[in-house]
mmCIF file of C-alpha atoms and ligand atoms in Angstrom:
data_model
loop_
_atom_site.group_PDB
_atom_site.id
_atom_site.type_symbol
_atom_site.label_atom_id
_atom_site.label_comp_id
_atom_site.label_asym_id
_atom_site.label_seq_id
_atom_site.Cartn_x
_atom_site.Cartn_y
_atom_site.Cartn_z
ATOM 1 C CA MET A 2 1.118 -0.210 23.012
ATOM 2 C CA ARG A 3 -0.854 -1.596 20.057
ATOM 3 C CA ASP A 4 0.797 -2.587 16.785
ATOM 4 C CA SER A 5 0.418 -0.327 13.785
ATOM 5 C CA ILE A 6 0.532 -0.677 10.014
ATOM 6 C CA LEU A 7 1.836 1.997 7.668
ATOM 7 C CA ILE A 8 -0.355 2.364 4.561
ATOM 8 C CA LEU A 9 1.358 4.340 1.809
ATOM 9 C CA ASN A 10 -0.186 5.747 -1.360
ATOM 10 C CA GLY A 11 1.782 7.102 -4.286
ATOM 11 C CA PRO A 12 1.285 9.835 -6.870
ATOM 12 C CA ASN A 13 -2.135 10.984 -8.043
ATOM 13 C CA LEU A 14 -4.019 8.763 -5.623
ATOM 14 C CA ASN A 15 -5.124 11.987 -3.875
ATOM 15 C CA LEU A 16 -7.359 12.434 -6.961
ATOM 16 C CA LEU A 17 -9.360 9.274 -6.331
ATOM 17 C CA GLY A 18 -13.091 9.737 -6.616
ATOM 18 C CA THR A 19 -12.783 12.819 -8.795
ATOM 19 C CA ARG A 20 -12.020 11.275 -12.219
ATOM 20 C CA GLN A 21 -11.760 7.897 -14.015
ATOM 21 C CA PRO A 22 -14.302 6.157 -11.710
ATOM 22 C CA GLU A 23 -14.595 3.350 -14.293
ATOM 23 C CA VAL A 24 -10.934 2.464 -13.586
ATOM 24 C CA TYR A 25 -10.402 3.478 -9.940
ATOM 25 C CA GLY A 26 -13.890 3.538 -8.416
ATOM 26 C CA ARG A 27 -15.917 6.321 -6.797
ATOM 27 C CA GLU A 28 -14.429 6.267 -3.320
ATOM 28 C CA THR A 29 -12.032 9.002 -2.270
ATOM 29 C CA LEU A 30 -8.744 8.281 -0.518
ATOM 30 C CA ASN A 31 -10.337 9.684 2.660
ATOM 31 C CA ASP A 32 -13.124 7.082 2.343
ATOM 32 C CA ILE A 33 -10.522 4.322 2.000
ATOM 33 C CA GLU A 34 -8.571 5.648 4.992
ATOM 34 C CA ALA A 35 -11.727 5.704 7.149
ATOM 35 C CA HIS A 36 -12.576 2.120 6.187
ATOM 36 C CA CYS A 37 -8.997 0.919 6.866
ATOM 37 C CA THR A 38 -9.006 2.646 10.277
ATOM 38 C CA GLN A 39 -12.311 0.990 11.174
ATOM 39 C CA VAL A 40 -11.103 -2.477 10.096
ATOM 40 C CA GLY A 41 -7.741 -1.895 11.824
ATOM 41 C CA ASP A 42 -9.588 -1.071 15.070
ATOM 42 C CA GLY A 43 -11.389 -4.413 14.793
ATOM 43 C CA PHE A 44 -8.000 -6.153 14.703
ATOM 44 C CA GLY A 45 -6.644 -3.974 17.517
ATOM 45 C CA ILE A 46 -4.162 -2.465 15.049
ATOM 46 C CA GLY A 47 -3.464 1.236 14.512
ATOM 47 C CA ILE A 48 -3.318 2.633 10.965
ATOM 48 C CA ASP A 49 -0.939 5.353 9.765
ATOM 49 C CA PHE A 50 -2.382 6.228 6.332
ATOM 50 C CA ARG A 51 -0.403 8.572 4.062
ATOM 51 C CA GLN A 52 -0.222 9.790 0.448
ATOM 52 C CA SER A 53 2.552 11.587 -1.400
ATOM 53 C CA ASN A 54 3.199 12.672 -4.973
ATOM 54 C CA HIS A 55 6.961 12.656 -4.240
ATOM 55 C CA GLU A 56 9.154 9.572 -4.541
ATOM 56 C CA GLY A 57 11.709 10.772 -1.958
ATOM 57 C CA GLU A 58 9.010 11.448 0.622
ATOM 58 C CA LEU A 59 7.689 7.898 0.201
ATOM 59 C CA VAL A 60 11.277 6.596 0.600
ATOM 60 C CA ASP A 61 11.714 8.667 3.811
ATOM 61 C CA TRP A 62 8.445 7.359 5.265
ATOM 62 C CA ILE A 63 9.491 3.760 4.516
ATOM 63 C CA HIS A 64 12.828 4.331 6.327
ATOM 64 C CA GLU A 65 10.992 5.821 9.322
ATOM 65 C CA ALA A 66 8.744 2.731 9.533
ATOM 66 C CA ARG A 67 11.575 0.582 10.917
ATOM 67 C CA GLY A 68 11.031 0.084 14.656
ATOM 68 C CA LYS A 69 7.790 2.062 14.512
ATOM 69 C CA HIS A 70 5.347 -0.039 12.468
ATOM 70 C CA ALA A 71 4.797 -3.794 12.353
ATOM 71 C CA ALA A 72 4.022 -3.965 8.614
ATOM 72 C CA ILE A 73 3.596 -1.941 5.438
ATOM 73 C CA ILE A 74 0.837 -1.830 2.822
ATOM 74 C CA ILE A 75 1.704 0.186 -0.254
ATOM 75 C CA ASN A 76 -0.028 1.313 -3.413
ATOM 76 C CA PRO A 77 2.963 2.929 -5.092
ATOM 77 C CA GLY A 78 0.829 4.225 -7.990
ATOM 78 C CA ALA A 79 2.887 4.905 -11.117
ATOM 79 C CA TYR A 80 6.133 4.544 -9.108
ATOM 80 C CA SER A 81 5.417 0.790 -9.067
ATOM 81 C CA HIS A 82 6.562 0.680 -12.666
ATOM 82 C CA THR A 83 9.635 2.916 -12.337
ATOM 83 C CA SER A 84 11.036 3.084 -8.821
ATOM 84 C CA VAL A 85 14.086 1.069 -7.834
ATOM 85 C CA ALA A 86 14.417 3.607 -4.980
ATOM 86 C CA ILE A 87 11.133 2.515 -3.384
ATOM 87 C CA LEU A 88 12.074 -1.154 -3.916
ATOM 88 C CA ASP A 89 15.449 -0.613 -2.200
ATOM 89 C CA ALA A 90 13.826 1.282 0.688
ATOM 90 C CA LEU A 91 11.360 -1.569 1.285
ATOM 91 C CA LEU A 92 14.148 -4.174 1.122
ATOM 92 C CA SER A 93 16.213 -2.111 3.581
ATOM 93 C CA VAL A 94 13.543 -1.976 6.321
ATOM 94 C CA ASP A 95 12.706 -5.665 6.092
ATOM 95 C CA LEU A 96 9.073 -5.313 7.222
ATOM 96 C CA PRO A 97 6.281 -7.526 5.876
ATOM 97 C CA THR A 98 4.941 -5.672 2.858
ATOM 98 C CA VAL A 99 1.807 -6.105 0.774
ATOM 99 C CA GLU A 100 1.456 -4.232 -2.527
ATOM 100 C CA VAL A 101 -2.032 -3.111 -3.542
ATOM 101 C CA HIS A 102 -3.431 -1.796 -6.814
ATOM 102 C CA LEU A 103 -7.025 -0.724 -7.290
ATOM 103 C CA SER A 104 -7.023 -1.795 -10.926
ATOM 104 C CA ASN A 105 -5.871 -5.087 -12.413
ATOM 105 C CA ILE A 106 -2.525 -3.858 -13.752
ATOM 106 C CA HIS A 107 -2.116 -7.078 -15.777
ATOM 107 C CA LYS A 108 -5.183 -6.246 -17.846
ATOM 108 C CA ARG A 109 -3.908 -2.769 -18.681
ATOM 109 C CA GLU A 110 -1.148 -1.197 -20.797
ATOM 110 C CA GLU A 111 2.079 -3.216 -21.049
ATOM 111 C CA PHE A 112 4.083 -0.616 -19.089
ATOM 112 C CA ARG A 113 1.812 -1.149 -16.056
ATOM 113 C CA GLN A 114 2.255 -4.916 -16.063
ATOM 114 C CA HIS A 115 5.632 -4.889 -14.329
ATOM 115 C CA SER A 116 6.167 -3.618 -10.787
ATOM 116 C CA TYR A 117 9.659 -3.187 -9.303
ATOM 117 C CA VAL A 118 8.045 -3.002 -5.863
ATOM 118 C CA SER A 119 6.635 -6.553 -6.087
ATOM 119 C CA ARG A 120 10.118 -8.012 -5.429
ATOM 120 C CA ALA A 121 9.865 -6.652 -1.869
ATOM 121 C CA ALA A 122 6.277 -7.786 -1.289
ATOM 122 C CA GLN A 123 4.986 -10.923 0.440
ATOM 123 C CA GLY A 124 1.982 -10.612 -1.807
ATOM 124 C CA VAL A 125 0.298 -8.396 -4.366
ATOM 125 C CA ILE A 126 -3.442 -7.676 -4.526
ATOM 126 C CA CYS A 127 -4.809 -6.000 -7.630
ATOM 127 C CA GLY A 128 -8.093 -5.545 -9.423
ATOM 128 C CA PHE A 129 -10.477 -5.473 -6.454
ATOM 129 C CA GLY A 130 -10.711 -1.708 -6.071
ATOM 130 C CA SER A 131 -10.648 -0.395 -2.509
ATOM 131 C CA LEU A 132 -11.447 -3.887 -1.173
ATOM 132 C CA GLY A 133 -7.788 -4.648 -1.952
ATOM 133 C CA TYR A 134 -6.703 -2.448 0.983
ATOM 134 C CA ILE A 135 -8.969 -4.405 3.342
ATOM 135 C CA LEU A 136 -7.718 -7.763 2.015
ATOM 136 C CA ALA A 137 -4.146 -6.535 2.506
ATOM 137 C CA LEU A 138 -5.019 -5.475 6.074
ATOM 138 C CA GLN A 139 -6.416 -8.942 6.809
ATOM 139 C CA ALA A 140 -3.229 -10.534 5.465
ATOM 140 C CA GLN A 141 -0.998 -8.228 7.534
ATOM 141 C CA ALA A 142 -3.075 -8.684 10.706
ATOM 142 C CA ALA A 143 -2.649 -12.475 10.316
ATOM 143 C CA GLU A 144 1.099 -12.024 9.739
ATOM 144 C CA ILE A 145 1.487 -9.849 12.863
ATOM 145 C CA LYS A 146 -0.514 -12.344 14.956
ATOM 146 C CA SER A 147 1.531 -15.322 13.770
ATOM 147 C CA LYS A 148 4.845 -13.489 14.447
ATOM 148 C CA LYS A 149 3.658 -12.701 17.986
ATOM 149 C CA GLN A 150 2.678 -16.340 18.562
ATOM 150 C CA GLN A 151 6.099 -17.481 17.319
ATOM 151 C CA ALA A 152 7.837 -14.994 19.639
ATOM 152 C CA MET A 153 5.863 -16.334 22.647
ATOM 153 C CA ALA A 154 6.485 -20.026 21.866
HETATM 154 O O1 LIG B 25 -4.415 0.586 -9.932
HETATM 155 C C1 LIG B 25 -3.730 1.230 -9.153
HETATM 156 O O2 LIG B 25 -3.975 1.311 -7.945
HETATM 157 C C2 LIG B 25 -2.540 2.028 -9.680
HETATM 158 O O3 LIG B 25 -1.484 1.916 -8.715
HETATM 159 C C3 LIG B 25 -3.012 3.455 -9.809
HETATM 160 C C4 LIG B 25 -1.984 4.390 -10.443
HETATM 161 C C5 LIG B 25 -1.446 3.800 -11.737
HETATM 162 O O4 LIG B 25 -0.401 4.617 -12.230
HETATM 163 C C6 LIG B 25 -0.925 2.377 -11.550
HETATM 164 O O5 LIG B 25 -0.501 1.894 -12.790
HETATM 165 C C7 LIG B 25 -2.017 1.485 -11.000
HETATM 166 C C8 LIG B 25 -2.585 5.762 -10.783
HETATM 167 C C9 LIG B 25 -3.407 6.391 -9.731
HETATM 168 C C10 LIG B 25 -4.065 7.619 -10.339
HETATM 169 O O6 LIG B 25 -5.295 7.775 -9.733
HETATM 170 C C11 LIG B 25 -6.154 8.674 -10.294
HETATM 171 C C12 LIG B 25 -7.406 8.709 -9.753
HETATM 172 C C13 LIG B 25 -8.346 9.584 -10.248
HETATM 173 C C14 LIG B 25 -8.023 10.428 -11.288
HETATM 174 C C15 LIG B 25 -6.767 10.384 -11.834
HETATM 175 C C16 LIG B 25 -5.814 9.512 -11.327
#
């Protein structure tokens, strides 16, 4: 069976492409999902792409990822700046995690410049719009490949 990556999106990201294109771009979340699926196919990796406006649902999906997915990519949206619950969930599953933000959160309001989630992430990609998801996928595909090589050595 092929490896898969869970890609999680937090609150309001379902609105992408409808408003604030100057901040978040013109692509919809469906466009981003389609692109991730296509790139994932190229790596031989399945993509489970989800969005929720509810913190607890995101926490449940992270718990369910253990034993099911090889890695996580997460844009926690506004929960980045508030959620110890999402941080704890990510630490509890111990899967390689990359955090993505469409916008450069460090160039924005002070309250967006700290992310609780980053403590659980191997790396953080921000400011490159939807390309950030693809860069995160490349990083996770490399991580999965190197873990497999280590396991075979
Ligand atoms: O830059 C990012 O990806 C963010 O995670 C996006 C979050 C924001 O709270 C974070 O600080 C940074 C917000 C996503 C809201 O997306 C919308 C898209 C269109 C219209 C309204 C909201």
